[in-house]
PDB file of C-alpha atoms in Angstrom:
ATOM      1  CA  MET W1239      43.718 -10.000 169.267  1.00 54.00           C
ATOM      2  CA  ILE W1240      46.056 -10.504 166.272  1.00 60.00           C
ATOM      3  CA  LEU W1241      43.614 -10.717 164.138  1.00 59.00           C
ATOM      4  CA  GLU W1242      41.899  -6.852 165.542  1.00 60.00           C
ATOM      5  CA  GLN W1243      45.000  -5.119 165.930  1.00 53.00           C
ATOM      6  CA  THR W1244      46.040  -6.463 161.836  1.00 53.00           C
ATOM      7  CA  ILE W1245      42.747  -5.178 160.437  1.00 55.00           C
ATOM      8  CA  GLU W1246      42.711  -2.109 162.560  1.00 57.00           C
ATOM      9  CA  ASP W1247      46.162  -1.464 160.548  1.00 55.00           C
ATOM     10  CA  LYS W1248      44.992  -1.728 157.629  1.00 55.00           C
ATOM     11  CA  THR W1249      43.425   1.256 156.102  1.00 57.00           C
ATOM     12  CA  ASN W1250      42.469   0.321 152.525  1.00 60.00           C
ATOM     13  CA  TYR W1251      44.402  -1.797 149.967  1.00 55.00           C
ATOM     14  CA  LYS W1252      45.567   1.213 147.692  1.00 60.00           C
ATOM     15  CA  THR W1253      48.279   2.086 150.860  1.00 57.00           C
ATOM     16  CA  ASP W1254      49.319  -1.465 151.408  1.00 56.00           C
ATOM     17  CA  LYS W1255      51.578  -2.620 148.794  1.00 58.00           C
ATOM     18  CA  LYS W1256      52.120  -6.029 150.193  1.00 65.00           C
ATOM     19  CA  SER W1257      48.376  -6.842 150.098  1.00 74.00           C
ATOM     20  CA  GLU W1258      46.058  -8.711 147.054  1.00 78.00           C
ATOM     21  CA  LYS W1259      43.609  -6.907 145.401  1.00 83.00           C
ATOM     22  CA  PRO W1260      40.132  -8.390 145.911  1.00 82.00           C
ATOM     23  CA  ILE W1261      40.175  -9.305 142.498  1.00 86.00           C
ATOM     24  CA  ARG W1262      42.890 -11.506 142.771  1.00 87.00           C
ATOM     25  CA  SER W1263      41.530 -13.437 145.129  1.00 79.00           C
ATOM     26  CA  VAL W1264      38.025 -14.024 142.941  1.00 79.00           C
ATOM     27  CA  VAL W1265      40.382 -15.274 139.726  1.00 88.00           C
ATOM     28  CA  LYS W1266      42.245 -17.175 142.325  1.00 84.00           C
ATOM     29  CA  SER W1267      39.359 -19.164 143.359  1.00 74.00           C
ATOM     30  CA  ILE W1268      38.089 -19.238 140.230  1.00 81.00           C
ATOM     31  CA  SER W1269      40.796 -21.440 139.134  1.00 87.00           C
ATOM     32  CA  TRP W1270      41.219 -23.770 141.626  1.00 82.00           C
ATOM     33  CA  ARG W1271      37.069 -24.149 142.205  1.00 79.00           C
ATOM     34  CA  THR W1272      37.401 -24.719 138.560  1.00 87.00           C
ATOM     35  CA  VAL W1273      39.399 -27.845 139.390  1.00 90.00           C
ATOM     36  CA  GLY W1274      37.984 -28.423 142.579  1.00 91.00           C
ATOM     37  CA  THR W1275      34.912 -28.992 141.224  1.00 90.00           C
ATOM     38  CA  LEU W1276      35.934 -31.164 138.397  1.00 95.00           C
ATOM     39  CA  ASP W1277      37.636 -33.458 141.293  1.00 95.00           C
ATOM     40  CA  THR W1278      34.302 -33.508 143.389  1.00 95.00           C
ATOM     41  CA  ILE W1279      31.878 -34.307 139.921  1.00 96.00           C
ATOM     42  CA  LEU W1280      34.283 -37.171 139.584  1.00 97.00           C
ATOM     43  CA  ILE W1281      34.362 -38.412 142.904  1.00 97.00           C
ATOM     44  CA  SER W1282      30.300 -38.392 142.790  1.00 97.00           C
ATOM     45  CA  TRP W1283      30.048 -39.856 139.903  1.00 97.00           C
ATOM     46  CA  ILE W1284      32.678 -43.014 140.748  1.00 98.00           C
ATOM     47  CA  ILE W1285      30.152 -43.320 144.532  1.00 97.00           C
ATOM     48  CA  THR W1286      26.791 -43.086 143.073  1.00 97.00           C
ATOM     49  CA  GLY W1287      26.900 -44.277 139.670  1.00 97.00           C
ATOM     50  CA  GLN W1288      24.867 -41.281 138.237  1.00 98.00           C
ATOM     51  CA  VAL W1289      25.622 -38.547 136.533  1.00 97.00           C
ATOM     52  CA  LYS W1290      22.911 -35.382 137.448  1.00 97.00           C
ATOM     53  CA  THR W1291      23.393 -36.279 141.160  1.00 97.00           C
ATOM     54  CA  ALA W1292      27.453 -35.799 141.000  1.00 97.00           C
ATOM     55  CA  LEU W1293      26.954 -32.519 138.789  1.00 96.00           C
ATOM     56  CA  SER W1294      24.111 -31.546 141.249  1.00 96.00           C
ATOM     57  CA  ILE W1295      26.396 -31.747 143.873  1.00 95.00           C
ATOM     58  CA  GLY W1296      29.022 -30.733 141.971  1.00 94.00           C
ATOM     59  CA  GLY W1297      26.998 -27.089 141.520  1.00 92.00           C
ATOM     60  CA  ILE W1298      26.417 -26.779 144.758  1.00 93.00           C
ATOM     61  CA  GLU W1299      29.970 -27.389 146.214  1.00 90.00           C
ATOM     62  CA  LEU W1300      30.707 -24.746 143.527  1.00 86.00           C
ATOM     63  CA  VAL W1301      29.196 -21.843 144.780  1.00 88.00           C
ATOM     64  CA  THR W1302      29.519 -22.293 148.175  1.00 90.00           C
ATOM     65  CA  LYS W1303      33.128 -23.393 148.395  1.00 85.00           C
ATOM     66  CA  MET W1304      34.073 -19.840 146.453  1.00 80.00           C
ATOM     67  CA  LEU W1305      32.573 -17.878 148.355  1.00 88.00           C
ATOM     68  CA  LEU W1306      34.099 -19.436 151.907  1.00 89.00           C
ATOM     69  CA  TYR W1307      37.316 -19.951 150.344  1.00 82.00           C
ATOM     70  CA  PHE W1308      37.288 -15.725 149.272  1.00 85.00           C
ATOM     71  CA  PHE W1309      36.447 -14.825 152.555  1.00 92.00           C
ATOM     72  CA  HIS W1310      38.999 -17.229 153.868  1.00 90.00           C
ATOM     73  CA  GLU W1311      41.771 -15.348 151.804  1.00 85.00           C
ATOM     74  CA  ARG W1312      40.165 -11.836 152.857  1.00 90.00           C
ATOM     75  CA  VAL W1313      41.382 -12.740 156.215  1.00 93.00           C
ATOM     76  CA  TRP W1314      44.374 -14.237 155.713  1.00 89.00           C
ATOM     77  CA  ASN W1315      45.642 -11.428 153.087  1.00 89.00           C
ATOM     78  CA  SER W1316      44.987  -8.962 156.597  1.00 90.00           C
ATOM     79  CA  ILE W1317      47.383 -11.123 159.193  1.00 90.00           C
ATOM     80  CA  LYS W1318      50.963 -10.000 159.140  1.00 88.00           C
ATOM     81  CA  TRP W1319      52.403 -13.147 160.479  1.00 86.00           C
ATOM     82  CA  GLY W1320      54.841 -14.611 157.912  1.00 84.00           C
ATOM     83  CA  LYS W1321      54.725 -12.096 155.529  1.00 77.00           C
ATOM     84  CA  LYS W1322      57.727  -9.974 154.884  1.00 75.00           C
TER      85      LYS W1322
END
């Protein structure tokens, strides 16, 4: 209910000065995923003892988590709750 009402109130990003532009969410997701992926690779290497396996896990995780973060960020950006 709150999400539907919030989305209806949003016409586009040009008229909504409090929202972040999608490109900002993209850059934030890339920077965060870099840190997160390095962490995943390190943990995977420690657990498996294999660099190749760790890099494979990190590569898959990089793509999936970046996409999930982007959409998560866009949904939260459309919710008025907690904004000034």
